[in-house]
Structures are given as structure tokens and as C-alpha cells.
Coordinates of C-alpha atoms in Angstrom, one line a residue:
X1 CA 83.6 65.0 -96.4
X2 CA 83.5 68.8 -96.7
X3 CA 86.1 69.5 -99.3
X4 CA 86.6 73.2 -98.3
X5 CA 87.0 72.2 -94.6
X6 CA 89.4 69.4 -95.6
X7 CA 91.6 71.8 -97.7
X8 CA 91.5 74.3 -94.8
X9 CA 92.6 71.8 -92.2
X10 CA 95.2 70.3 -94.6
X11 CA 96.7 73.7 -95.2
X12 CA 96.8 74.4 -91.4
X13 CA 98.4 71.0 -90.7
X14 CA 101.0 71.3 -93.5
X15 CA 101.9 74.8 -92.3
X16 CA 102.8 73.3 -88.9
X17 CA 104.4 70.1 -90.4
X18 CA 106.7 71.4 -93.1
X19 CA 109.2 73.2 -90.8
X20 CA 109.4 70.0 -88.7
X21 CA 110.0 67.9 -91.8
X22 CA 112.8 70.2 -93.0
X23 CA 114.3 70.1 -89.5
X24 CA 114.2 66.3 -89.5
X25 CA 115.8 66.1 -92.9
X26 CA 118.6 68.4 -91.8
X27 CA 119.2 66.2 -88.8
X28 CA 119.7 63.3 -91.1
X29 CA 121.9 65.4 -93.4
X30 CA 124.1 66.1 -90.4
X31 CA 124.6 62.4 -89.9
X32 CA 125.2 62.0 -93.6
X33 CA 127.9 64.7 -93.5
X34 CA 129.6 63.0 -90.5
X35 CA 129.7 59.7 -92.3
X36 CA 131.1 61.1 -95.5
X37 CA 133.7 63.4 -93.9
X38 CA 134.9 60.6 -91.6
X39 CA 135.0 58.2 -94.6
X40 CA 137.5 60.5 -96.3
X41 CA 140.0 59.7 -93.6
X42 CA 139.5 55.9 -93.7
X43 CA 136.9 53.2 -93.8
X44 CA 137.7 52.5 -90.2
X45 CA 136.8 56.1 -89.2
X46 CA 133.6 55.9 -91.1
X47 CA 132.7 52.6 -89.5
X48 CA 133.5 54.1 -86.1
X49 CA 131.0 56.9 -86.7
X50 CA 128.4 54.4 -87.9
X51 CA 128.7 52.1 -84.9
X52 CA 128.9 54.9 -82.3
X53 CA 125.8 56.5 -83.9
X54 CA 123.9 53.2 -83.6
X55 CA 124.5 53.4 -79.9
X56 CA 123.9 57.1 -79.5
X57 CA 120.8 57.7 -81.6
X58 CA 118.5 55.2 -79.7
X59 CA 119.5 57.0 -76.5
X60 CA 118.7 60.4 -77.8
X61 CA 115.5 59.3 -79.6
X62 CA 114.3 57.8 -76.3
X63 CA 114.9 61.0 -74.5
X64 CA 113.3 63.0 -77.3
X65 CA 110.2 60.8 -77.0
X66 CA 110.0 61.5 -73.3
X67 CA 110.3 65.3 -73.7
X68 CA 107.7 65.2 -76.6
X69 CA 105.1 65.0 -73.8
X70 CA 105.7 68.7 -73.2
X71 CA 104.3 69.6 -76.6
X72 CA 101.0 67.9 -75.8
X73 CA 100.8 69.5 -72.3
X74 CA 101.5 73.0 -73.7
X75 CA 99.1 72.6 -76.6
X76 CA 96.3 71.6 -74.3
X77 CA 97.1 74.5 -71.9
X78 CA 97.0 76.8 -74.8
X79 CA 93.7 75.5 -76.0
X80 CA 92.3 76.0 -72.5
X81 CA 93.7 79.5 -72.4
X82 CA 95.9 78.6 -69.4
X83 CA 99.1 80.2 -70.8
X84 CA 100.1 81.1 -67.2
X85 CA 100.7 77.4 -66.5
X86 CA 102.9 76.8 -69.6
X87 CA 106.1 78.0 -68.0
X88 CA 105.7 75.8 -64.9
X89 CA 105.2 72.7 -67.1
X90 CA 108.2 73.7 -69.2
X91 CA 110.4 74.1 -66.2
X92 CA 109.4 70.7 -64.8
X93 CA 110.3 69.1 -68.1
X94 CA 113.5 71.1 -68.1
X95 CA 114.5 69.6 -64.8
X96 CA 113.9 66.1 -66.2
X97 CA 115.9 67.0 -69.3
X98 CA 118.8 68.3 -67.2
X99 CA 118.9 65.2 -65.1
X100 CA 118.8 62.9 -68.2
X101 CA 121.5 64.9 -70.0
X102 CA 123.9 64.8 -67.0
X103 CA 123.1 61.2 -66.5
X104 CA 124.4 60.4 -70.0
X105 CA 127.8 61.8 -69.0
X106 CA 127.9 60.1 -65.6
X107 CA 126.8 56.7 -66.9
X108 CA 129.3 56.8 -69.7
X109 CA 132.3 57.3 -67.4
X110 CA 130.9 54.7 -65.0
X111 CA 130.2 52.1 -67.6
X112 CA 132.8 52.7 -70.3
X113 CA 135.8 51.0 -68.5
X114 CA 133.7 47.8 -68.0
X115 CA 132.1 47.8 -71.5
X116 CA 135.4 48.5 -73.4
X117 CA 136.8 45.0 -72.9
X118 CA 133.5 43.4 -73.8
X119 CA 133.2 45.0 -77.2
X120 CA 134.5 42.7 -79.9
X121 CA 135.8 45.1 -82.5
X122 CA 139.1 45.7 -84.1
X123 CA 141.2 47.7 -81.6
X124 CA 141.5 51.0 -83.6
X125 CA 137.8 50.9 -84.6
X126 CA 136.8 50.3 -80.9
X127 CA 139.0 53.1 -79.7
X128 CA 137.6 55.6 -82.2
X129 CA 134.0 54.5 -81.3
X130 CA 134.5 55.0 -77.6
X131 CA 136.3 58.3 -78.2
X132 CA 133.4 59.5 -80.3
X133 CA 130.9 58.6 -77.6
X134 CA 133.2 60.2 -74.9
X135 CA 133.1 63.5 -76.9
X136 CA 129.4 63.6 -77.9
X137 CA 128.0 63.0 -74.5
X138 CA 129.2 66.4 -73.4
X139 CA 126.6 67.8 -75.8
X140 CA 123.8 65.6 -74.2
X141 CA 122.6 68.2 -71.6
X142 CA 122.5 70.9 -74.3
X143 CA 120.5 68.8 -76.7
X144 CA 118.1 67.7 -73.9
X145 CA 117.5 71.3 -72.9
X146 CA 117.1 72.3 -76.6
X147 CA 114.4 69.7 -76.9
X148 CA 112.5 71.3 -74.0
X149 CA 112.6 74.7 -75.6
X150 CA 111.6 73.2 -79.0
X151 CA 108.6 71.4 -77.6
X152 CA 107.6 74.5 -75.7
X153 CA 107.6 76.5 -78.9
X154 CA 106.0 73.8 -81.0
X155 CA 103.3 73.3 -78.4
X156 CA 102.4 76.9 -78.9
X157 CA 102.1 76.2 -82.7
X158 CA 105.4 77.8 -83.6
X159 CA 107.4 75.3 -85.5
X160 CA 109.5 77.5 -87.8
X161 CA 112.2 78.1 -85.1
X162 CA 112.9 74.4 -85.1
X163 CA 113.6 74.5 -88.8
X164 CA 115.8 77.7 -88.7
X165 CA 117.8 76.4 -85.8
X166 CA 118.4 73.1 -87.5
X167 CA 119.8 75.0 -90.4
X168 CA 122.1 76.9 -88.1
X169 CA 123.2 73.5 -86.6
X170 CA 124.1 72.2 -90.1
X171 CA 126.0 75.4 -90.9
X172 CA 128.1 74.9 -87.8
X173 CA 128.4 71.1 -88.1
X174 CA 130.3 70.9 -91.4
X175 CA 133.1 73.3 -90.6
X176 CA 133.3 71.9 -87.0
X177 CA 133.7 68.4 -88.5
X178 CA 136.5 69.7 -90.8
X179 CA 138.3 71.3 -87.9
X180 CA 138.2 68.3 -85.5
X181 CA 138.4 65.4 -88.0
X182 CA 141.4 66.8 -90.0
X183 CA 143.1 68.9 -87.3
X184 CA 142.7 72.4 -88.5
X185 CA 143.1 75.7 -86.6
X186 CA 145.6 74.1 -84.2
X187 CA 143.2 71.3 -83.2
X188 CA 144.5 67.7 -83.1
X189 CA 143.4 65.5 -86.0
X190 CA 140.9 63.1 -84.3
X191 CA 139.5 61.4 -87.4
X192 CA 136.0 60.0 -87.1
X193 CA 136.0 60.7 -83.3
X194 CA 136.2 64.4 -84.1
X195 CA 132.6 64.2 -85.3
X196 CA 131.6 63.6 -81.7
X197 CA 133.1 67.0 -80.7
X198 CA 131.5 68.7 -83.7
X199 CA 128.1 67.3 -82.8
X200 CA 128.4 68.2 -79.2
X201 CA 129.2 71.8 -80.2
X202 CA 126.2 71.8 -82.5
X203 CA 123.9 70.7 -79.7
X204 CA 124.9 73.6 -77.5
X205 CA 124.7 76.1 -80.3
X206 CA 121.1 74.8 -81.0
X207 CA 120.2 75.2 -77.4
X208 CA 121.6 78.7 -77.0
X209 CA 120.0 79.7 -80.4
X210 CA 116.6 78.5 -79.2
X211 CA 117.1 80.2 -75.9
X212 CA 117.7 83.5 -77.6
X213 CA 114.6 83.0 -79.7
X214 CA 112.5 82.2 -76.7
X215 CA 113.8 85.3 -74.9
X216 CA 113.2 87.8 -77.7
X217 CA 110.3 86.4 -79.7
X218 CA 107.2 88.5 -79.5
X219 CA 105.1 85.5 -80.7
X220 CA 105.8 83.8 -77.4
X221 CA 105.1 86.8 -75.1
X222 CA 101.6 85.5 -74.2
X223 CA 103.2 82.5 -72.5
X224 CA 106.5 83.9 -71.1
X225 CA 108.9 81.2 -70.0
X226 CA 111.2 83.1 -67.7
X227 CA 109.0 85.5 -65.9
X228 CA 109.1 83.3 -62.8
X229 CA 111.5 80.5 -61.7
X230 CA 110.1 77.1 -60.7
X231 CA 111.9 74.6 -58.6
X232 CA 111.2 70.8 -59.2
X233 CA 107.8 69.7 -58.2
X234 CA 107.6 65.9 -58.0
X235 CA 103.8 65.7 -58.5
X236 CA 104.1 67.5 -61.9
X237 CA 107.3 65.7 -62.8
X238 CA 105.5 62.4 -62.2
X239 CA 102.7 63.5 -64.4
X240 CA 105.1 64.4 -67.2
X241 CA 106.9 61.1 -66.9
X242 CA 103.6 59.2 -66.9
X243 CA 102.8 60.8 -70.2
X244 CA 106.3 60.8 -71.7
X245 CA 107.8 57.4 -70.8
X246 CA 105.3 55.4 -72.9
X247 CA 106.1 57.7 -75.9
X248 CA 109.9 57.2 -75.3
X249 CA 109.5 53.4 -75.0
X250 CA 107.4 53.2 -78.2
X251 CA 110.1 55.0 -80.1
X252 CA 112.7 52.7 -78.6
X253 CA 110.7 49.6 -79.6
X254 CA 110.5 50.8 -83.2
X255 CA 114.2 51.8 -83.5
X256 CA 115.5 48.7 -81.8
X257 CA 113.3 46.4 -83.9
X258 CA 115.1 47.5 -87.1
X259 CA 118.5 47.2 -85.4
X260 CA 117.7 43.7 -84.3
X261 CA 116.6 42.6 -87.7
X262 CA 119.9 43.9 -89.2
X263 CA 121.8 41.7 -86.8
X264 CA 119.6 38.7 -87.5
X265 CA 120.2 39.1 -91.2
X266 CA 124.0 39.2 -90.9
X267 CA 124.5 35.4 -91.5
X268 CA 122.7 35.8 -94.9
X269 CA 125.7 37.8 -96.2
X270 CA 126.8 41.3 -96.9
X271 CA 124.6 41.7 -100.0
X272 CA 121.4 40.9 -98.1
X273 CA 122.3 43.2 -95.2
X274 CA 123.3 46.0 -97.5
X275 CA 120.1 45.8 -99.6
X276 CA 118.0 45.6 -96.4
X277 CA 119.8 48.6 -95.0
X278 CA 119.2 50.6 -98.2
X279 CA 115.5 49.9 -98.1
X280 CA 115.3 50.7 -94.4
X281 CA 117.3 53.9 -94.8
X282 CA 115.1 55.1 -97.7
X283 CA 111.9 54.2 -95.8
X284 CA 113.3 56.1 -92.8
X285 CA 113.6 59.2 -95.0
X286 CA 110.1 58.8 -96.4
X287 CA 108.7 58.2 -92.9
X288 CA 109.7 61.7 -91.9
X289 CA 106.8 63.0 -93.9
X290 CA 104.0 61.3 -92.0
X291 CA 106.0 61.7 -88.8
X292 CA 106.1 65.4 -89.2
X293 CA 102.4 65.5 -90.0
X294 CA 101.8 63.4 -86.9
X295 CA 103.6 65.9 -84.7
X296 CA 101.5 68.6 -86.2
X297 CA 98.4 66.5 -85.4
X298 CA 99.4 66.2 -81.8
X299 CA 99.6 70.0 -81.5
X300 CA 96.3 70.6 -83.3
X301 CA 94.4 67.9 -81.4
X302 CA 95.9 68.9 -78.1
X303 CA 94.8 72.5 -78.6
X304 CA 91.2 71.4 -79.6
X305 CA 91.0 69.1 -76.6
X306 CA 92.2 71.9 -74.3
X307 CA 89.6 74.1 -75.8
X308 CA 87.0 71.3 -75.2
X309 CA 86.1 71.4 -78.9
X310 CA 86.0 67.6 -79.2
X311 CA 84.2 67.6 -82.6
X312 CA 87.0 69.7 -84.0
X313 CA 89.6 67.3 -82.6
X314 CA 87.8 64.4 -84.2
X315 CA 87.6 66.3 -87.6
X316 CA 91.4 67.0 -87.4
X317 CA 92.1 63.3 -86.8
X318 CA 89.9 62.2 -89.7
X319 CA 91.3 64.7 -92.2
X320 CA 94.9 64.1 -91.1
X321 CA 94.6 60.4 -91.9
X322 CA 93.1 61.1 -95.3
X323 CA 95.9 63.6 -96.0
X324 CA 98.5 61.1 -94.8
X325 CA 97.1 58.4 -97.1
X326 CA 97.2 60.8 -100.0
X327 CA 100.8 61.6 -99.3
X328 CA 101.6 57.9 -98.9
X329 CA 100.0 57.1 -102.3
X330 CA 102.3 59.7 -103.8
X331 CA 105.5 58.6 -102.1
X332 CA 104.7 54.9 -102.7
X333 CA 104.2 55.6 -106.4
X334 CA 107.6 57.3 -106.5
X335 CA 109.2 54.4 -104.7
X336 CA 107.9 51.9 -107.2
X337 CA 108.7 53.9 -110.3
X338 CA 112.2 54.8 -109.2
X339 CA 113.1 51.8 -107.0
X340 CA 116.2 50.8 -109.0
X341 CA 117.4 54.4 -109.3
X342 CA 116.9 54.9 -105.6
X343 CA 119.0 51.8 -104.8
X344 CA 121.7 52.9 -107.2
X345 CA 122.2 56.1 -105.2
X346 CA 123.5 54.0 -102.3
X347 CA 125.7 51.5 -104.2
X348 CA 127.1 50.5 -107.6
X349 CA 126.9 46.8 -106.8
X350 CA 124.4 45.4 -109.3
X351 CA 123.4 42.4 -107.1
X352 CA 122.7 44.7 -104.1
X353 CA 120.8 47.1 -106.4
X354 CA 118.6 44.3 -107.7
X355 CA 117.8 42.9 -104.3
X356 CA 117.2 46.4 -102.7
X357 CA 114.9 47.3 -105.6
X358 CA 112.9 44.2 -105.0
X359 CA 112.6 45.1 -101.3
X360 CA 111.4 48.6 -102.4
X361 CA 108.1 47.0 -103.6
X362 CA 107.5 46.0 -100.0
X363 CA 108.7 49.3 -98.8
X364 CA 106.0 51.0 -100.9
X365 CA 103.3 48.9 -99.3
X366 CA 104.8 49.6 -95.9
X367 CA 104.1 53.3 -96.3
X368 CA 100.3 53.1 -96.2
X369 CA 100.1 51.3 -92.8
X370 CA 103.0 53.4 -91.5
X371 CA 101.1 56.7 -92.3
X372 CA 98.0 55.5 -90.6
X373 CA 99.7 54.2 -87.4
X374 CA 102.0 57.2 -86.9
X375 CA 99.2 59.8 -87.4
X376 CA 96.9 57.9 -85.2
X377 CA 99.6 57.7 -82.5
X378 CA 100.1 61.5 -82.9
X379 CA 96.4 62.1 -82.4
X380 CA 96.4 59.9 -79.3
X381 CA 99.2 61.9 -77.9
X382 CA 97.1 65.0 -78.4
X383 CA 94.4 63.3 -76.2
X384 CA 97.2 62.4 -73.7
X385 CA 96.5 58.8 -74.2
X386 CA 100.1 57.4 -74.5
X387 CA 100.0 54.1 -72.5
X388 CA 97.8 52.5 -75.2
X389 CA 100.4 53.5 -77.8
X390 CA 103.1 51.7 -75.8
X391 CA 101.0 48.5 -75.4
X392 CA 99.8 48.4 -79.0
X393 CA 103.2 49.1 -80.6
X394 CA 105.0 46.5 -78.5
X395 CA 102.5 43.8 -79.4
X396 CA 102.4 44.9 -83.1
X397 CA 106.1 45.4 -83.7
X398 CA 107.7 42.7 -81.5
X399 CA 105.1 40.0 -80.8
X400 CA 103.5 40.0 -84.3
X401 CA 105.9 41.8 -86.7
X402 CA 109.2 40.3 -85.5
X403 CA 107.8 36.9 -84.8
X404 CA 106.3 36.6 -88.3
X405 CA 109.5 37.9 -89.7
X406 CA 111.5 35.2 -87.9
X407 CA 109.1 32.5 -89.0
X408 CA 109.2 33.6 -92.7
X409 CA 112.8 34.8 -92.8
X410 CA 114.9 32.2 -91.0
X411 CA 112.7 29.1 -90.5
X412 CA 111.0 26.6 -92.8
X413 CA 107.9 26.3 -90.7
X414 CA 105.5 27.7 -93.3
X415 CA 107.7 27.8 -96.4
X416 CA 111.4 27.7 -97.2
X417 CA 113.1 30.6 -95.5
X418 CA 113.0 33.8 -97.6
X419 CA 115.5 36.0 -95.6
X420 CA 115.0 39.7 -95.8
X421 CA 111.7 39.4 -97.6
X422 CA 110.2 37.6 -94.6
X423 CA 111.2 40.3 -92.2
X424 CA 109.7 43.0 -94.5
X425 CA 106.5 41.0 -94.7
X426 CA 106.7 41.0 -90.9
X427 CA 107.2 44.8 -90.8
X428 CA 104.1 45.3 -93.0
X429 CA 102.0 42.9 -90.8
X430 CA 103.2 44.6 -87.6
X431 CA 102.5 48.1 -88.9
X432 CA 99.1 47.1 -90.3
X433 CA 98.2 45.6 -86.9
X434 CA 99.4 48.8 -85.2
X435 CA 97.4 51.0 -87.6
X436 CA 94.2 49.0 -87.0
X437 CA 94.4 49.0 -83.2
X438 CA 95.7 52.6 -82.8
X439 CA 92.7 53.7 -85.0
X440 CA 90.4 51.6 -83.0
X441 CA 91.8 53.1 -79.7
X442 CA 91.5 56.6 -81.2
X443 CA 87.7 56.0 -81.8
X444 CA 87.2 54.8 -78.3
X445 CA 89.0 57.9 -76.8
X446 CA 87.0 60.2 -79.0
X447 CA 83.7 58.6 -77.9
X448 CA 84.8 59.0 -74.2
X449 CA 85.5 62.7 -74.7
X450 CA 82.2 63.2 -76.5
X451 CA 80.3 61.4 -73.7
X452 CA 82.1 63.5 -71.1
X453 CA 81.1 66.7 -72.9
X454 CA 77.5 65.7 -73.2
X455 CA 77.1 65.0 -69.4

């Protein structure tokens, strides 16, 4: 390994990744502020925000995964010096985003009357949850269109706007929560449901802020977005969906896996569920570091592939995995050293702290495989190889990870049931499987590109 080259590539990757990381953390901080501010009204309001978010976030993350395809397309076009085609690809993705955003509203009003009687929650909690969803969906089109502009900018290697606009969103979110939760400035006091209105407003503010940036930024003038208008072109939309749907489903598999495990653990008692949730929540925060690096890898690899510099793409992949493992070593060490202190941030219950701290040991091991698999998946997206990610993650997470978790966690087939520990061993096994096969697939794709270039 060439140390100077590694340091140069690492610096370049981190320059792209750190604004994305800050933006991701701010998004989580918005959710945290919603929960805390709603909780000041009542436990029911806080629970309503939590339950409604558990419905909303998988939907939004799935759409986000689909629109992520644009960053790959734009980065490859930029690498091939085809900047004149960037606007057309962005417009076609925009049409998809607009349809998805409007579909959220339509589906809610079509399905809510039928779903409401089926939801078995205390009446006030159920009403607050549906009110929250009924408000936030109006921000859906704005957020979907924002994601298009974000991926257009990121695909051109400009990630700082994402960070700045996320900060703007947070600055708007807190006072908007205050107004609609507690009924200030003449608005009705909506309790936890008011967070839905506040978030919808934030989504539209983020979209218009990003739109202004795209219109005035000199850094994007070489790939102007609005110089020409493009109507929907089914052939291009089909290509974007072919690339984006596997990414979306892969994200959905991962998010839904953790949600399913939380439900399965419910019979083990509140302490087990709480400790599992603490370990998952903290792992989710740590995961944003390799995830942000993976998004940067997608952009860098996509540009190199578009430029037909396949050796450079291969070098970026290798160095990014090494960098990811170095970061994982650091975060895993912190997790092990401060596991009890981390758990104590979430609760004062000593039994929950003790159990959560013991799960943190597994959470530390989890981080190495997680870093390899997410960075490898990011690299494969840069090569536009997304179907393999879908197949591998489904097999690794659901068929191997969940199955092993069920066997160890709730059955006595191999040993007495070990509850949450069994599922965490399943997570590690699933992620390790994913890391192995995604890396293997990446090598195959690299060889194919190298063979193509030599012909």
C-alpha cells in the first residue's frame, strides 16, 4: 500500500463524507427534538411521535434509497464529461420523486379510514398517531424533491450544501415544534401531532433552500439544471428505477429487520426490549460514519468509472475499506470502554444499563462487518451494480441473520434460548455474510471492467 496515496485518497473521501455525516446526525437530532418536546406534553404524546415515526421513516428511507440512484448516474456522467446529460437524468428522477411524494398523500387518505379500526392502540394515542401522519405526509413531495436536488449536487461532488441545509432545517424545526405542539402565535395546541406539521414545514424549507442554492451556485454552472425543461421519458425512468429499486429494497430490508426483532423480543419483557433498543439506537448513530463514507465512495467510484479509470476506481475501493476498518476500530474501542456510560445516557434503570452494556460488546464487534459491507455496497452502487446488493443483503439479513437470531434467541434447538444476545449474534453473522459476499461481488465487477477496458 502506498501510504501517500492512501492519505491523499482518505483526505478526499473524508472531505466528501463529513458534510454528509453532519447532515445525517442533524436529521437524527430533529427526531430527538420531536420526541423530547412531545414528551414534555405527556408520555402519550411522546409515544405517538415514536409510533408514527416508526411508520413514516421506513417509507421515507425507501424513497431515499430509490432516489440515491441519481448520485451514481450523475457522478458517472461527470466522470465521462457528459455534463449536458445531467439535467435530463435529474428531471426524470424528479418526475419519479413527485409521483412518489403525491402518492404518499393519496394513499394515506385512501387507506387511513380502513387502517384506523385495525390499529390496536389506546384511543388517544391512536388518534395522535394518525393526526401526526396526516400532517407530515403534506411534506412528502417537498422532501422527495429535495432528495433529487441533494443527489444532483452530491453526484457532482458538492456535499456541503446538504450539511448547511440540514442545519437550516434544524433551526426551523425546533421553533416550529414549539408553535404547533404548545399552541403559540395563535395556532391550536396539537401536542405530539404538531411535530408532523413542523416536520412537513421543514421538508419544504429544505427543498426551497436547496432549489435556491442550485439556481445561484457558480459551482454547479457546468451542469445547469434548469437550462432546459424535460418531460417524462419512460425509457430513462425505467433505467433509473432499475438502478434505484434494489437500493430502496436493500434499505427497507435492513430497517425492517431491526423493527421485526424489537417486536419478537417484546415477550421477554420491557427491560430486554429497552436494552436492545439502546444498543440498536447507539449502533445506528455509529453506523452513520461508515454510511457517510460509503456515500462518498459511491460518488468517487462513479466518477472514476465514468472516466474509464478503472484502476483508480479499484484503488478507491481498497483504500476506503481500509479507512472504514480504521474508523471501526476507533469507534469499537470507544464503545467497549464507555459501554456502561453510553447506556446510562438513555436510562437510569440499573438493570437496563447492565443488560445494554453487555449488548454493547456485541455492538462493538458488529461495527467491523458493518463498515465493510456498507462501504462495499457503496462501491457497487458506483459501478451501477445494485441488483447484487439486493440479493446479498436479503439472504444475509433475513435468511441467515434473522434465522440464526430466532434459533439462538427464542428456541432451545442448539442451546437454551438466550434472548436478545441470540439476535445480536444473528446480526453479526448476517452482516459478516453480507460483507464477505459484497466484497466478493465487488472483485468480480472490478475484473469485468478491467477485462472490458483491455479489449
